[in-house]
Amino acid sequence: MKPSETSIVTSVVTPQNLPWQEVVSLVTQQLLGQTDSISALKAFIPLPPPFSPVQFIELHLNDGVYYRCFDDGSVERSATAFTGSVSDCNLHVVKLAGSTLVELRFVRNDGGLFSADDKVLFSWLARLVTPVIEGLLEQERLREECVNLSHERDQCQILVDTTNSVLSHLETDALVAEVSKEIHRFFGIASIGMALRDAGKQQSLVVYASDYLLHQSVTCSQFSLELDGSMVARSLHENQSILVQTHKHLADWRQDPLLQTLAQKGMQAAFFLPLSFNHKPLGVLILAHPEPAIFTRDSCQLLAQIAARIGIAVENADAYGQITRSKDSLAHENIWLNEQIQNSDGFSDIIYQSQAMSDVVEQMEMVAESDSTVLILGETGTGKEMVARAIHKLSARHNSPMIKMNCAAVPSSLLESDLFGHDKGAFTGATNTHLGRFEMAEGGTLFLDEIGDMPLELQPKLLRVLQEREIERLGGNRVIPVNVRVIAATNRDLQHMAAEREFRGDLYYRLNVFPILLPPLRERPDDIPLLARFFTQKLARRMNRDIDSIPAEALDHLSRYPWPGNVRELENVIERAVILTRRGPLNLQLNDLRIPATKKHVTDKISKMAQILQTKAPENDEEERERIVQVLRETNGIVAGPRGAAVKLGIKRTTLLSRMQRLGISAREV
């Protein structure tokens, strides 16, 4: 119990030789104006004569403290009773009624003795002061309880506010920011960090730190912390709070890398609180401040309770993150499975019998065994995606997903987010963390179609992923390692684009590790009948059509068509024909195609025109010679063939050759 620092006692001036009854009356008046037990003690000083031999009065309260009030009104606090070198007769002890542990001691140290009248007066004074001191002690007790209750209320309010704030955030980044803000607001701590387990590394933690340094703006940082021998590892593994101060634990501050970093910022004390849930260690709350006195016993207990709530919030955020990632993964896996069902393209679905496609298949088999980047080149519709799927299916990654991305179909503003992902709050509308295509394809293959249409500003980031095998989400600062094989495809001339600075040359060389050139359909006419039959059967099954054959004439017409849209155009033509066919032979609408005429048809047409245009036979050899020479000049010396001189003259090749020999005409000289 401490004496009140605000109590002011006015000295009682009394004339000499007053009877002790009047002294009691004066002391009573003095007691009525006191506000605490120590001030009540001062009411006895100074006692008027003949009671001046009392040198001081000692009050022993039930808290084990002795308060001595001297004749000048000063109060001295002591842990022990008066033990001066005087006889026992100089000490008169009165136990106050109703409070057996409260004693009022009247002491004189002048060698004299207390008289009987003195003792009577002391008894009266004890009877007088008993209810006053008890009342004052009760008031002090109630006042202290009110202060304690107010303090507990404030602590509970802090605990409730912090709990509500941290539990309302389900994402790690938002949770970390809210924890730092709330702890700094309530406790004024300068450096606040959260070390959480890194999903990618078992022996390290990711530290999210916020510094509220004096006269500086708030700084946030994120870094990796190894667990070996650190104070954070000790707190995490032992599941205990640890308070370290520079003047008490100097060796730890010199050895621990994290403490060294905090010391460089001017911190003199650090408090490590484990974050756990159901005895599962989740991380450590790291608090540091330049003044060690900020970590009082009371504040440390409250911070420990807050850390327990933060542990629940961290577990909730981790569970929410896992659910979100699983949801995204399932959604993208569903898309991938639908693509697999709709486009069940595999190695067995590459229909070919031409030598050109045989060479392509051989290249596919060779590169599938490696993990190299593949660049598939070819016109639109040649089956670049089908080749990419076949390479993936033949590779060691076939049990992992193959994710497709069309660089030309995604707007430039969204391409980076779609490819690398983004964190919450990275841009307006980013309400959740989004996994990019690289993270979706983890362990598998990423197929980048139309790579030639990728914006120039995004190409350096793709190059970095191909070289370093790590990405950073949009709006994030955490490096995420990826294990993905990249297969790119384009119908553009990347080499020419690189020379014209329309495509990065370093990215082109990084993609062009193993190029595969797909021949257009017009260069492999032997495959057209096989493809036509395959598409007819597949589409007929899908549409429940009973189609038994394809007319040979129709196949011949299809083989002569140049197919600018390649295999995709052929499939579309077959699909249109299947729709128009109910049963029986396939009803191909050949009028929609500008199919060139056959060689025989061209020859007959030219012969007929030559016969129509043929003039009458020359009358002499000279005229015949001039006409043959003229026709040979028009045909560039070609005698035979559909565009030869024999056809234009309307005679057989052998006949023309015999006449040329007879007339001395040489095709070389013409």
XYZ file of C-alpha atoms in Angstrom:
670
model
C 0.000 0.000 0.000
C 1.509 3.341 -1.049
C 0.808 6.611 0.717
C -1.264 9.113 -1.193
C 0.800 11.750 -2.927
C -2.119 14.192 -3.088
C -3.015 14.312 0.583
C -2.284 17.594 2.320
C -2.430 17.691 6.137
C -2.729 21.015 7.933
C -0.842 21.086 11.239
C -3.061 21.449 14.280
C -1.881 24.257 16.558
C -3.142 23.781 20.128
C -2.407 25.710 23.281
C -0.426 24.081 26.072
C -1.927 22.190 28.976
C -5.014 21.108 27.054
C -6.840 18.132 28.599
C -6.509 14.903 26.614
C -10.263 14.933 25.919
C -9.744 18.091 23.903
C -6.817 16.463 22.142
C -9.116 13.642 21.137
C -11.610 16.189 19.822
C -8.941 17.969 17.801
C -7.643 14.685 16.338
C -11.228 13.727 15.484
C -11.707 16.916 13.521
C -8.383 16.290 11.770
C -9.384 12.705 10.861
C -12.613 13.796 9.211
C -10.699 15.596 6.465
C -8.444 12.693 5.446
C -8.848 10.675 2.249
C -6.612 7.658 2.816
C -5.155 5.610 5.663
C -1.729 7.229 5.483
C -3.203 10.728 5.706
C -5.198 9.540 8.712
C -1.924 8.676 10.382
C -0.743 12.257 9.904
C -3.709 13.514 11.920
C -1.886 12.570 15.125
C 1.144 14.753 14.466
C 2.097 16.941 16.182
C 0.477 15.913 19.474
C 0.241 18.960 21.749
C 1.972 19.050 25.140
C 2.053 17.251 27.473
C 2.090 14.504 24.780
C 5.072 15.826 22.896
C 7.332 12.918 24.004
C 5.759 10.872 21.177
C 8.431 11.097 18.503
C 6.546 9.227 15.780
C 3.541 6.993 15.230
C 3.866 3.746 13.271
C 0.978 2.179 11.358
C 1.275 -1.472 10.397
C -1.224 -2.341 7.683
C -2.252 -5.803 6.526
C 0.009 -5.599 3.454
C 3.097 -6.081 5.649
C 4.279 -2.468 5.222
C 5.082 -0.124 8.119
C 4.350 3.587 7.742
C 6.048 5.927 10.226
C 4.688 9.451 10.649
C 7.066 11.856 12.423
C 6.269 14.990 14.360
C 7.057 17.173 11.347
C 4.311 15.526 9.274
C 6.633 13.448 7.058
C 5.889 9.795 6.330
C 8.431 7.032 5.909
C 7.695 3.653 4.377
C 9.520 0.548 5.647
C 9.287 -3.188 5.247
C 10.147 -3.784 8.960
C 8.933 -2.433 12.292
C 10.898 0.088 14.356
C 13.870 -1.558 16.093
C 15.590 1.402 17.716
C 17.913 1.046 20.709
C 15.193 1.786 23.298
C 13.477 -0.338 25.901
C 10.139 -1.993 25.306
C 8.410 0.516 27.522
C 8.939 3.168 24.895
C 6.677 1.275 22.389
C 2.958 1.192 22.891
C 1.121 -1.134 20.482
C -2.614 -0.890 19.997
C -4.411 -3.441 17.776
C -7.346 -1.853 16.117
C -10.633 -3.619 16.688
C -12.034 -5.438 13.690
C -8.712 -5.511 11.892
C -6.370 -7.821 13.727
C -3.587 -7.217 11.234
C -3.688 -3.440 11.661
C -1.598 -2.034 14.465
C -1.072 1.503 15.689
C 2.273 2.000 17.435
C 3.225 5.065 19.508
C 6.996 5.395 19.846
C 9.270 7.679 21.883
C 13.015 7.477 21.750
C 14.048 10.056 24.347
C 14.529 7.454 27.084
C 11.342 8.391 28.913
C 8.300 6.272 29.731
C 4.679 6.621 28.741
C 2.458 7.493 31.671
C -0.903 5.985 32.485
C -2.613 9.067 31.079
C -0.641 8.608 27.876
C -1.842 5.057 27.532
C -5.438 6.086 28.189
C -5.102 8.712 25.487
C -3.606 6.165 23.111
C -6.526 3.845 23.785
C -8.985 6.609 23.040
C -7.136 7.513 19.910
C -7.081 3.860 18.787
C -10.822 3.571 19.357
C -11.261 6.796 17.456
C -9.084 5.921 14.468
C -10.293 2.321 14.064
C -13.479 3.001 12.043
C -11.765 5.790 10.115
C -8.853 3.643 8.979
C -11.135 0.697 8.239
C -13.339 2.934 6.143
C -10.410 4.442 4.363
C -8.878 1.001 3.747
C -12.171 -0.201 2.350
C -12.334 2.817 0.068
C -8.799 2.158 -1.102
C -9.622 -1.482 -1.691
C -12.710 -0.589 -3.711
C -10.774 2.071 -5.601
C -8.056 -0.440 -6.428
C -10.633 -3.004 -7.521
C -12.197 -0.388 -9.775
C -8.814 0.366 -11.300
C -8.148 -3.350 -11.789
C -11.570 -3.916 -13.267
C -11.090 -0.950 -15.586
C -7.712 -2.327 -16.616
C -9.186 -5.786 -17.197
C -12.002 -4.221 -19.180
C -9.508 -2.366 -21.357
C -7.508 -5.541 -21.876
C -10.640 -7.511 -22.761
C -11.652 -4.776 -25.189
C -8.213 -4.907 -26.805
C -8.462 -8.693 -26.997
C -11.959 -8.563 -28.494
C -11.060 -5.847 -31.032
C -7.881 -7.649 -32.089
C -9.658 -10.990 -32.326
C -12.484 -9.574 -34.444
C -10.007 -7.806 -36.715
C -7.711 -10.749 -37.376
C -10.451 -13.375 -37.657
C -12.259 -11.328 -40.299
C -9.420 -11.840 -42.796
C -9.150 -15.129 -44.630
C -6.082 -14.408 -46.726
C -2.544 -14.434 -45.366
C -1.403 -11.062 -46.722
C -4.451 -9.231 -45.391
C -4.145 -11.046 -42.053
C -0.495 -10.041 -41.645
C -1.267 -6.401 -42.408
C -4.160 -6.329 -39.941
C -2.138 -7.969 -37.147
C 0.651 -5.403 -37.516
C -1.773 -2.478 -37.545
C -3.727 -3.622 -34.485
C -0.713 -4.485 -32.325
C 0.959 -1.179 -33.120
C -2.260 0.723 -32.385
C -2.802 -0.837 -28.952
C 0.759 -1.382 -27.725
C 2.887 1.051 -29.749
C 5.414 -1.651 -30.644
C 7.855 -0.471 -33.315
C 8.646 -3.673 -35.226
C 6.061 -6.398 -35.834
C 6.623 -9.549 -37.871
C 5.001 -12.893 -38.532
C 7.134 -15.881 -39.474
C 4.936 -18.479 -41.178
C 5.810 -21.847 -42.627
C 6.814 -21.860 -46.269
C 4.765 -24.391 -48.219
C 7.614 -24.971 -50.653
C 10.410 -25.384 -48.067
C 10.250 -27.424 -44.884
C 13.292 -25.909 -43.149
C 12.507 -22.240 -43.632
C 9.875 -19.670 -42.774
C 8.542 -16.688 -44.693
C 8.758 -13.543 -42.539
C 6.262 -10.711 -43.131
C 7.687 -7.651 -41.312
C 6.272 -4.166 -40.697
C 8.391 -1.405 -39.133
C 6.869 1.661 -37.461
C 10.071 3.599 -36.865
C 10.002 7.095 -35.388
C 9.706 9.936 -37.923
C 9.593 7.417 -40.783
C 6.823 6.015 -42.916
C 5.687 2.458 -42.377
C 7.854 -0.034 -44.261
C 6.836 -3.591 -45.111
C 9.160 -6.356 -46.223
C 9.140 -10.081 -46.854
C 12.077 -12.452 -46.658
C 12.959 -16.079 -46.022
C 14.378 -17.210 -42.668
C 16.198 -20.478 -42.070
C 15.161 -22.410 -38.960
C 18.577 -23.786 -37.985
C 19.534 -22.567 -34.501
C 17.532 -19.351 -34.603
C 15.515 -17.881 -31.759
C 12.428 -18.215 -33.947
C 13.072 -21.959 -34.337
C 13.442 -22.334 -30.572
C 10.139 -20.583 -29.899
C 8.414 -22.601 -32.630
C 9.714 -26.020 -31.575
C 9.378 -25.492 -27.802
C 6.007 -23.718 -28.210
C 7.049 -21.115 -25.628
C 7.273 -17.338 -25.515
C 10.820 -15.928 -25.342
C 11.798 -12.386 -24.323
C 15.376 -11.379 -25.138
C 17.002 -8.050 -24.278
C 20.361 -6.698 -25.336
C 21.621 -5.998 -21.808
C 20.693 -9.499 -20.614
C 21.195 -11.713 -23.683
C 23.986 -10.015 -25.614
C 25.378 -13.317 -26.965
C 22.047 -14.216 -28.555
C 21.811 -10.806 -30.219
C 25.256 -11.249 -31.725
C 24.632 -14.793 -33.052
C 21.044 -14.722 -34.290
C 20.750 -13.181 -37.828
C 17.224 -11.923 -37.194
C 18.225 -10.256 -33.918
C 21.182 -8.670 -35.676
C 18.797 -7.178 -38.243
C 16.541 -5.872 -35.479
C 19.530 -4.382 -33.635
C 20.518 -2.488 -36.785
C 17.070 -0.861 -36.689
C 17.673 0.278 -33.099
C 15.702 -2.454 -31.323
C 16.824 -3.370 -27.798
C 14.237 -6.019 -26.897
C 12.470 -8.749 -28.879
C 9.531 -10.903 -27.849
C 8.864 -14.190 -29.693
C 5.389 -15.708 -29.333
C 4.561 -19.072 -30.953
C 1.482 -19.262 -33.180
C -0.210 -22.628 -32.911
C -3.594 -24.269 -33.241
C -4.485 -27.618 -31.673
C -0.808 -28.055 -30.739
C 0.130 -27.650 -34.389
C 2.997 -25.128 -34.827
C 2.103 -22.603 -37.510
C 4.625 -19.814 -37.039
C 5.991 -17.185 -34.666
C 4.887 -13.634 -33.856
C 7.991 -11.424 -33.632
C 7.720 -8.155 -31.681
C 10.626 -5.752 -31.106
C 11.023 -2.272 -29.616
C 13.839 0.162 -28.771
C 12.696 0.358 -25.111
C 12.762 -2.971 -23.200
C 10.366 -1.545 -20.588
C 7.481 -1.784 -23.058
C 7.345 -5.554 -22.520
C 5.906 -5.595 -19.002
C 4.563 -8.704 -17.367
C 1.042 -7.462 -17.904
C 1.535 -6.606 -21.591
C 3.332 -9.896 -22.267
C 0.418 -11.868 -20.833
C -2.048 -9.956 -22.989
C 0.133 -10.406 -26.081
C 0.263 -14.152 -25.408
C -3.544 -14.249 -25.462
C -3.584 -12.245 -28.686
C -1.045 -14.649 -30.218
C -3.372 -17.558 -29.428
C -6.140 -15.829 -31.422
C -3.751 -15.036 -34.248
C -2.856 -18.744 -34.391
C -6.523 -19.533 -35.052
C -6.641 -16.866 -37.756
C -3.474 -18.234 -39.393
C -4.984 -21.724 -39.439
C -8.187 -20.342 -40.961
C -6.227 -18.410 -43.591
C -4.166 -21.489 -44.425
C -7.288 -23.629 -44.722
C -8.985 -20.967 -46.849
C -5.937 -20.793 -49.087
C -5.918 -24.552 -49.536
C -9.636 -24.568 -50.317
C -9.232 -21.721 -52.801
C -6.291 -23.416 -54.500
C -8.170 -26.719 -54.597
C -11.219 -24.965 -56.004
C -9.176 -23.265 -58.709
C -7.326 -26.468 -59.417
C -10.567 -28.442 -59.712
C -12.094 -25.770 -61.930
C -9.116 -25.734 -64.262
C -8.841 -29.499 -64.129
C -12.500 -29.671 -65.131
C -11.763 -27.373 -68.068
C -8.778 -29.502 -68.970
C -10.804 -32.723 -68.776
C -13.532 -31.217 -70.941
C -10.889 -30.253 -73.466
C -9.532 -33.773 -73.314
C -13.003 -35.204 -73.918
C -13.850 -32.802 -76.712
C -10.409 -32.926 -78.279
C -9.364 -36.482 -77.590
C -6.279 -36.008 -79.667
C -3.419 -38.345 -79.001
C -0.645 -39.994 -80.843
C -3.035 -42.642 -82.120
C -5.254 -39.929 -83.669
C -2.580 -38.623 -86.023
C -3.893 -40.014 -89.295
C -1.230 -40.206 -91.964
C 0.435 -42.341 -94.596
C 2.587 -39.706 -96.305
C 6.326 -39.552 -95.873
C 6.143 -35.918 -94.737
C 4.010 -36.767 -91.701
C 6.073 -39.873 -91.035
C 9.113 -37.631 -90.575
C 7.130 -35.402 -88.192
C 6.045 -38.365 -86.061
C 9.629 -39.538 -85.841
C 10.688 -36.110 -84.553
C 7.846 -36.176 -82.007
C 8.980 -39.518 -80.630
C 12.549 -38.288 -80.232
C 11.755 -35.008 -78.464
C 9.085 -36.513 -76.193
C 11.737 -38.468 -74.316
C 13.564 -35.258 -73.370
C 12.346 -32.277 -71.350
C 13.369 -29.656 -73.899
C 11.256 -26.759 -75.096
C 9.497 -27.496 -78.394
C 8.453 -24.952 -81.024
C 5.788 -26.225 -83.433
C 5.602 -24.303 -86.713
C 3.026 -24.561 -89.439
C 0.087 -22.946 -91.158
C -3.183 -22.501 -89.344
C -5.212 -25.690 -89.099
C -2.298 -28.115 -89.559
C -2.816 -29.717 -86.132
C -0.186 -28.013 -83.957
C -2.184 -28.509 -80.760
C -2.732 -32.197 -81.573
C 1.020 -32.639 -82.009
C 1.639 -30.876 -78.685
C -0.792 -33.206 -76.901
C 0.847 -36.219 -78.505
C 4.282 -35.064 -77.288
C 2.898 -34.583 -73.783
C 1.254 -38.000 -73.804
C 4.486 -39.665 -74.908
C 6.589 -37.810 -72.295
C 7.311 -38.673 -68.663
C 4.899 -35.910 -67.647
C 1.852 -37.663 -69.102
C 0.309 -38.234 -65.635
C 0.317 -34.474 -64.941
C -1.971 -31.962 -66.646
C -1.334 -30.211 -69.922
C -2.635 -26.640 -69.748
C -3.357 -24.703 -72.929
C -3.208 -20.952 -73.415
C -3.938 -19.091 -76.630
C -1.841 -15.921 -76.528
C -3.915 -14.305 -79.261
C -7.278 -14.941 -77.575
C -6.489 -13.225 -74.221
C -6.481 -9.394 -74.035
C -3.035 -7.917 -73.494
C -4.097 -6.340 -70.192
C -5.108 -9.722 -68.772
C -2.437 -11.893 -70.374
C 0.139 -11.459 -67.573
C -2.407 -12.235 -64.853
C -3.677 -15.268 -66.766
C -0.171 -16.572 -67.355
C 1.539 -15.859 -64.006
C -1.446 -15.328 -61.681
C -2.095 -12.431 -59.307
C -2.398 -11.790 -55.584
C -5.375 -10.241 -53.893
C -5.447 -6.477 -54.358
C -2.987 -6.508 -57.263
C -5.411 -4.375 -59.286
C -8.975 -3.143 -59.167
C -11.288 -6.140 -59.024
C -8.630 -8.593 -57.772
C -10.675 -9.734 -54.777
C -9.000 -13.138 -54.531
C -5.668 -14.736 -55.265
C -5.634 -16.280 -58.751
C -3.376 -19.102 -59.893
C -1.761 -18.579 -63.288
C -1.341 -21.141 -66.054
C 2.217 -21.939 -64.956
C 1.063 -22.944 -61.463
C -1.844 -24.948 -62.900
C 0.554 -26.891 -65.123
C 2.927 -27.734 -62.236
C 4.689 -30.996 -63.042
C 3.110 -31.126 -66.497
C 3.155 -29.225 -69.792
C 2.115 -25.685 -70.721
C 1.100 -25.269 -74.371
C 1.402 -21.664 -75.551
C -0.488 -21.409 -78.823
C -0.017 -18.418 -81.144
C 3.174 -17.425 -79.294
C 3.959 -14.943 -82.061
C 1.076 -12.750 -80.860
C 2.452 -12.342 -77.327
C 3.042 -8.636 -76.488
C 6.654 -7.489 -76.475
C 6.433 -6.157 -72.901
C 5.482 -9.607 -71.595
C 8.148 -11.560 -73.477
C 11.022 -10.788 -71.012
C 8.989 -12.284 -68.155
C 8.355 -15.443 -70.158
C 12.063 -15.627 -70.985
C 12.902 -15.387 -67.265
C 10.564 -18.272 -66.465
C 12.139 -20.424 -69.165
C 15.626 -19.656 -67.851
C 15.106 -19.516 -64.062
C 12.053 -21.797 -63.740
C 10.403 -19.454 -61.248
C 7.601 -16.905 -61.404
C 6.214 -13.977 -59.428
C 2.491 -13.344 -59.323
C 1.194 -9.975 -60.418
C 1.127 -7.704 -57.373
C 3.178 -10.144 -55.268
C 6.797 -10.258 -54.191
C 7.196 -13.956 -53.449
C 9.227 -16.073 -55.858
C 7.414 -19.317 -56.743
C 9.431 -22.157 -58.294
C 7.715 -24.012 -61.160
C 8.414 -27.328 -62.839
C 6.751 -27.016 -66.236
C 7.679 -28.028 -69.763
C 6.798 -25.423 -72.369
C 5.577 -26.271 -75.876
C 4.935 -23.265 -78.098
C 3.239 -23.050 -81.469
C 2.786 -20.375 -84.109
C 1.871 -19.905 -87.754
C 4.105 -16.840 -88.057
C 7.741 -16.550 -89.090
C 9.372 -15.825 -85.736
C 12.838 -15.585 -87.226
C 11.744 -12.842 -89.583
C 9.840 -11.129 -86.764
C 12.953 -11.220 -84.573
C 14.979 -9.647 -87.378
C 12.340 -6.909 -87.706
C 12.347 -6.438 -83.875
C 8.723 -7.516 -83.692
C 9.680 -10.464 -81.474
C 12.509 -10.754 -78.961
C 15.445 -12.591 -80.474
C 16.596 -14.098 -77.157
C 13.128 -15.512 -76.529
C 12.993 -16.923 -80.066
C 16.294 -18.748 -79.591
C 15.121 -20.027 -76.198
C 11.910 -21.392 -77.738
C 13.573 -22.716 -80.876
C 15.408 -25.517 -79.059
C 13.644 -28.237 -81.049
C 11.485 -26.902 -83.902
C 8.946 -29.142 -85.639
C 7.570 -27.940 -88.991
C 4.157 -29.356 -89.874
C 3.578 -29.657 -93.635
C 0.359 -28.160 -95.026
C -2.334 -30.523 -96.199
C -1.763 -29.673 -99.873
C 1.752 -31.118 -99.580
C 0.449 -34.442 -98.257
C -2.495 -35.310 -100.579
C -2.050 -39.003 -99.805
C -3.405 -38.338 -96.290
C -6.604 -36.611 -97.442
C -8.689 -39.793 -98.115
C -7.660 -41.246 -94.723
C -8.537 -38.034 -92.908
C -11.846 -37.709 -94.751
C -12.904 -41.235 -93.751
C -11.775 -40.677 -90.136
C -13.717 -37.426 -89.755
C -16.764 -38.936 -91.430
C -16.869 -41.874 -89.001
C -16.248 -39.717 -85.931
C -18.862 -37.109 -86.828
C -21.388 -39.679 -87.961
C -21.186 -41.397 -84.556
C -21.615 -38.075 -82.791
C -24.663 -37.075 -84.897
C -26.178 -40.565 -85.135
C -25.901 -40.643 -88.918
C -25.833 -43.887 -90.906
C -23.171 -43.101 -93.525
C -21.702 -46.158 -95.202
C -19.251 -44.712 -97.753
C -17.667 -41.751 -99.477
C -17.894 -41.629 -103.267
C -14.559 -42.156 -105.001
C -15.160 -39.132 -107.215
C -15.673 -36.978 -104.099
C -12.396 -38.223 -102.618
C -10.657 -37.419 -105.878
C -12.051 -33.902 -105.821
C -10.968 -33.454 -102.171
C -7.439 -34.587 -103.031
C -7.137 -31.916 -105.738
C -8.289 -29.031 -103.520
C -5.385 -26.887 -102.127
C -6.972 -26.603 -98.602
C -5.847 -23.150 -97.436
C -7.376 -23.955 -94.033
C -5.607 -27.352 -93.936
C -6.964 -30.160 -91.731
C -9.345 -27.858 -89.852
C -10.977 -26.798 -93.111
C -11.245 -30.424 -94.225
C -12.955 -31.367 -90.966
C -15.415 -28.489 -91.323
C -16.272 -29.547 -94.907
C -16.844 -33.146 -93.758
C -18.965 -31.959 -90.815
C -21.170 -29.912 -93.145
C -21.533 -32.939 -95.419
C -22.448 -35.225 -92.491
C -25.133 -32.775 -91.382
C -26.649 -32.840 -94.896
C -26.517 -36.645 -95.138
C -29.241 -38.747 -93.520
C -28.031 -42.143 -94.665
C -26.105 -43.809 -97.434
C -23.076 -42.230 -99.182
C -21.666 -38.961 -97.872
C -23.263 -35.961 -99.559
C -20.308 -33.655 -100.192
C -21.159 -30.153 -101.436
C -18.286 -29.794 -103.879
C -19.718 -26.683 -105.488
C -18.627 -24.694 -102.472
C -15.005 -25.603 -103.220
C -13.067 -24.217 -106.173
C -11.512 -27.505 -107.123
C -9.133 -27.352 -110.145
C -9.928 -29.608 -113.088
C -8.126 -32.924 -113.677
C -5.243 -33.312 -116.169
C -7.376 -35.332 -118.600
C -10.115 -32.727 -118.559
C -7.624 -29.939 -119.232
C -6.049 -31.867 -122.100
C -9.408 -32.569 -123.746
C -10.410 -28.965 -123.404
C -7.209 -27.662 -124.933
C -7.414 -30.149 -127.820
C -10.960 -29.138 -128.507
C -10.044 -25.466 -128.501
C -7.089 -26.158 -130.777
C -9.289 -28.000 -133.191
C -11.742 -25.140 -133.186
C -9.031 -22.539 -133.642
C -6.948 -24.599 -136.037
C -6.517 -22.973 -139.406
C -6.490 -24.805 -142.672
C -3.427 -26.853 -143.645
C -0.579 -24.885 -145.145
C -0.140 -24.998 -148.878
C 3.693 -25.375 -148.861
C 6.535 -26.365 -146.548
C 7.615 -22.788 -145.938
C 4.250 -21.772 -144.504
C 4.143 -24.955 -142.398
C 7.642 -24.259 -141.122
C 6.736 -20.690 -140.103
C 3.617 -21.860 -138.273
C 5.447 -24.597 -136.294
C 8.242 -22.192 -135.338
C 5.689 -19.612 -134.162
C 3.840 -22.129 -131.993
C 7.104 -23.439 -130.535
C 8.053 -19.906 -129.604
C 4.668 -19.423 -127.905
C 5.167 -22.631 -125.865
C 8.832 -21.889 -125.081
C 9.991 -24.863 -127.118
C 7.711 -27.356 -125.342
C 6.474 -29.978 -127.730
C 4.455 -32.431 -125.642
C 2.161 -31.996 -122.666
C -1.113 -30.129 -122.152
C 0.604 -26.815 -122.876
C 2.850 -28.091 -125.629
C 2.971 -27.145 -129.313
C 1.436 -30.444 -130.464
C -1.772 -29.688 -128.554
C -1.967 -26.159 -129.928
C -1.412 -27.398 -133.471
C -3.998 -30.138 -132.997
C -1.666 -32.967 -134.028
C 0.016 -35.820 -132.256
C 3.398 -35.361 -130.660
C 5.005 -37.957 -132.938
C 3.532 -36.299 -136.016
C 4.906 -32.911 -134.952
C 8.339 -34.349 -134.266
C 8.491 -36.035 -137.714
C 7.479 -32.802 -139.451
C 10.052 -30.825 -137.462
C 12.686 -33.341 -138.479
C 11.622 -33.164 -142.110
C 11.634 -29.337 -142.114
C 14.885 -29.072 -140.130
C 13.334 -27.378 -137.052
C 15.037 -27.785 -133.663
C 13.160 -26.899 -130.450
C 16.434 -25.764 -128.821
C 17.101 -23.243 -131.569
C 13.659 -21.734 -131.192
